[in-house]
Amino acid sequence: VEEGSRLLRAAAVAQFKKTGQEMEARVAQAEEHFLQAQNSQSEAEQEAALKELEQAKKEQAARLKDIAMQSKAQVEALQQLKGAAH
């Protein structure tokens, strides 16, 4: 059980890192769009860019939460299976 739990947690950490990197790139892109909009002094572009940035951050938080919940569920399922086997 311990080895399986460790492997599941390691997989979750790897997925966290990958998702984090992908989302950081998306947030950076949204931030860049916002800065460009500020420089253009277009209020509509600034609002759209700000919404894009906020959405990217929300999606990042939700995705990381999903990974954590999935990892926890997998570890719990493994523990239940191992418990039922004994």
PDB file of C-alpha atoms in Angstrom:
ATOM      1  CA  VAL A   1       0.000   0.000   0.000  1.00  0.00           C
ATOM      2  CA  GLU A   2       2.779   2.421   0.931  1.00  0.00           C
ATOM      3  CA  GLU A   3       4.646   1.902  -2.349  1.00  0.00           C
ATOM      4  CA  GLY A   4       1.457   2.287  -4.390  1.00  0.00           C
ATOM      5  CA  SER A   5       0.509   5.417  -2.461  1.00  0.00           C
ATOM      6  CA  ARG A   6       3.980   6.844  -2.995  1.00  0.00           C
ATOM      7  CA  LEU A   7       3.776   6.162  -6.734  1.00  0.00           C
ATOM      8  CA  LEU A   8       0.341   7.765  -6.975  1.00  0.00           C
ATOM      9  CA  ARG A   9       1.546  10.824  -5.102  1.00  0.00           C
ATOM     10  CA  ALA A  10       4.630  11.070  -7.315  1.00  0.00           C
ATOM     11  CA  ALA A  11       2.408  10.929 -10.394  1.00  0.00           C
ATOM     12  CA  ALA A  12       0.224  13.683  -8.947  1.00  0.00           C
ATOM     13  CA  VAL A  13       3.279  15.853  -8.270  1.00  0.00           C
ATOM     14  CA  ALA A  14       4.420  15.380 -11.860  1.00  0.00           C
ATOM     15  CA  GLN A  15       0.953  16.299 -13.100  1.00  0.00           C
ATOM     16  CA  PHE A  16       0.916  19.357 -10.821  1.00  0.00           C
ATOM     17  CA  LYS A  17       4.236  20.494 -12.275  1.00  0.00           C
ATOM     18  CA  LYS A  18       3.142  19.965 -15.867  1.00  0.00           C
ATOM     19  CA  THR A  19      -0.191  21.705 -15.334  1.00  0.00           C
ATOM     20  CA  GLY A  20       1.492  24.498 -13.418  1.00  0.00           C
ATOM     21  CA  GLN A  21       3.940  25.125 -16.239  1.00  0.00           C
ATOM     22  CA  GLU A  22       1.189  25.087 -18.863  1.00  0.00           C
ATOM     23  CA  MET A  23      -0.985  27.436 -16.874  1.00  0.00           C
ATOM     24  CA  GLU A  24       1.909  29.756 -16.026  1.00  0.00           C
ATOM     25  CA  ALA A  25       2.516  30.140 -19.747  1.00  0.00           C
ATOM     26  CA  ARG A  26      -1.164  30.911 -20.300  1.00  0.00           C
ATOM     27  CA  VAL A  27      -1.244  33.434 -17.451  1.00  0.00           C
ATOM     28  CA  ALA A  28       1.942  35.065 -18.763  1.00  0.00           C
ATOM     29  CA  GLN A  29       0.351  35.362 -22.198  1.00  0.00           C
ATOM     30  CA  ALA A  30      -2.784  36.904 -20.688  1.00  0.00           C
ATOM     31  CA  GLU A  31      -0.634  39.328 -18.683  1.00  0.00           C
ATOM     32  CA  GLU A  32       1.186  40.302 -21.861  1.00  0.00           C
ATOM     33  CA  HIS A  33      -2.147  40.941 -23.600  1.00  0.00           C
ATOM     34  CA  PHE A  34      -3.180  43.113 -20.664  1.00  0.00           C
ATOM     35  CA  LEU A  35       0.030  45.153 -20.819  1.00  0.00           C
ATOM     36  CA  GLN A  36      -0.412  45.629 -24.556  1.00  0.00           C
ATOM     37  CA  ALA A  37      -3.970  46.781 -23.974  1.00  0.00           C
ATOM     38  CA  GLN A  38      -2.789  49.256 -21.343  1.00  0.00           C
ATOM     39  CA  ASN A  39      -0.247  50.637 -23.770  1.00  0.00           C
ATOM     40  CA  SER A  40      -2.866  51.031 -26.473  1.00  0.00           C
ATOM     41  CA  GLN A  41      -5.039  52.907 -23.958  1.00  0.00           C
ATOM     42  CA  SER A  42      -8.117  51.126 -25.244  1.00  0.00           C
ATOM     43  CA  GLU A  43     -10.492  50.621 -22.360  1.00  0.00           C
ATOM     44  CA  ALA A  44     -12.351  47.823 -24.166  1.00  0.00           C
ATOM     45  CA  GLU A  45      -9.097  45.979 -24.873  1.00  0.00           C
ATOM     46  CA  GLN A  46      -8.008  46.413 -21.263  1.00  0.00           C
ATOM     47  CA  GLU A  47     -11.281  44.983 -19.970  1.00  0.00           C
ATOM     48  CA  ALA A  48     -11.091  42.025 -22.363  1.00  0.00           C
ATOM     49  CA  ALA A  49      -7.473  41.362 -21.436  1.00  0.00           C
ATOM     50  CA  LEU A  50      -8.249  41.604 -17.727  1.00  0.00           C
ATOM     51  CA  LYS A  51     -11.098  39.113 -18.125  1.00  0.00           C
ATOM     52  CA  GLU A  52      -8.750  36.788 -20.013  1.00  0.00           C
ATOM     53  CA  LEU A  53      -6.189  37.048 -17.211  1.00  0.00           C
ATOM     54  CA  GLU A  54      -8.771  36.430 -14.494  1.00  0.00           C
ATOM     55  CA  GLN A  55     -10.166  33.427 -16.393  1.00  0.00           C
ATOM     56  CA  ALA A  56      -6.699  31.939 -16.853  1.00  0.00           C
ATOM     57  CA  LYS A  57      -6.023  32.245 -13.122  1.00  0.00           C
ATOM     58  CA  LYS A  58      -9.393  30.694 -12.225  1.00  0.00           C
ATOM     59  CA  GLU A  59      -8.787  27.794 -14.579  1.00  0.00           C
ATOM     60  CA  GLN A  60      -5.324  27.245 -13.114  1.00  0.00           C
ATOM     61  CA  ALA A  61      -6.680  27.096  -9.576  1.00  0.00           C
ATOM     62  CA  ALA A  62      -9.529  24.785 -10.589  1.00  0.00           C
ATOM     63  CA  ARG A  63      -7.242  22.427 -12.499  1.00  0.00           C
ATOM     64  CA  LEU A  64      -4.781  22.137  -9.622  1.00  0.00           C
ATOM     65  CA  LYS A  65      -7.661  21.497  -7.217  1.00  0.00           C
ATOM     66  CA  ASP A  66      -8.970  18.761  -9.532  1.00  0.00           C
ATOM     67  CA  ILE A  67      -5.550  17.093  -9.630  1.00  0.00           C
ATOM     68  CA  ALA A  68      -5.335  17.150  -5.831  1.00  0.00           C
ATOM     69  CA  MET A  69      -8.813  15.673  -5.443  1.00  0.00           C
ATOM     70  CA  GLN A  70      -8.130  12.987  -8.037  1.00  0.00           C
ATOM     71  CA  SER A  71      -4.865  12.033  -6.366  1.00  0.00           C
ATOM     72  CA  LYS A  72      -6.529  11.822  -2.966  1.00  0.00           C
ATOM     73  CA  ALA A  73      -9.317   9.643  -4.390  1.00  0.00           C
ATOM     74  CA  GLN A  74      -6.792   7.320  -6.040  1.00  0.00           C
ATOM     75  CA  VAL A  75      -4.803   6.880  -2.836  1.00  0.00           C
ATOM     76  CA  GLU A  76      -7.987   6.232  -0.852  1.00  0.00           C
ATOM     77  CA  ALA A  77      -9.192   3.696  -3.432  1.00  0.00           C
ATOM     78  CA  LEU A  78      -5.846   1.913  -3.305  1.00  0.00           C
ATOM     79  CA  GLN A  79      -6.014   1.763   0.473  1.00  0.00           C
ATOM     80  CA  GLN A  80      -9.549   0.358   0.335  1.00  0.00           C
ATOM     81  CA  LEU A  81      -8.530  -2.278  -2.208  1.00  0.00           C
ATOM     82  CA  LYS A  82      -5.550  -3.314  -0.129  1.00  0.00           C
ATOM     83  CA  GLY A  83      -7.714  -3.392   2.991  1.00  0.00           C
ATOM     84  CA  ALA A  84     -10.310  -5.569   1.276  1.00  0.00           C
ATOM     85  CA  ALA A  85      -7.605  -7.956   0.082  1.00  0.00           C
ATOM     86  CA  HIS A  86      -6.552  -8.717   3.658  1.00  0.00           C
TER      87      HIS A  86
END
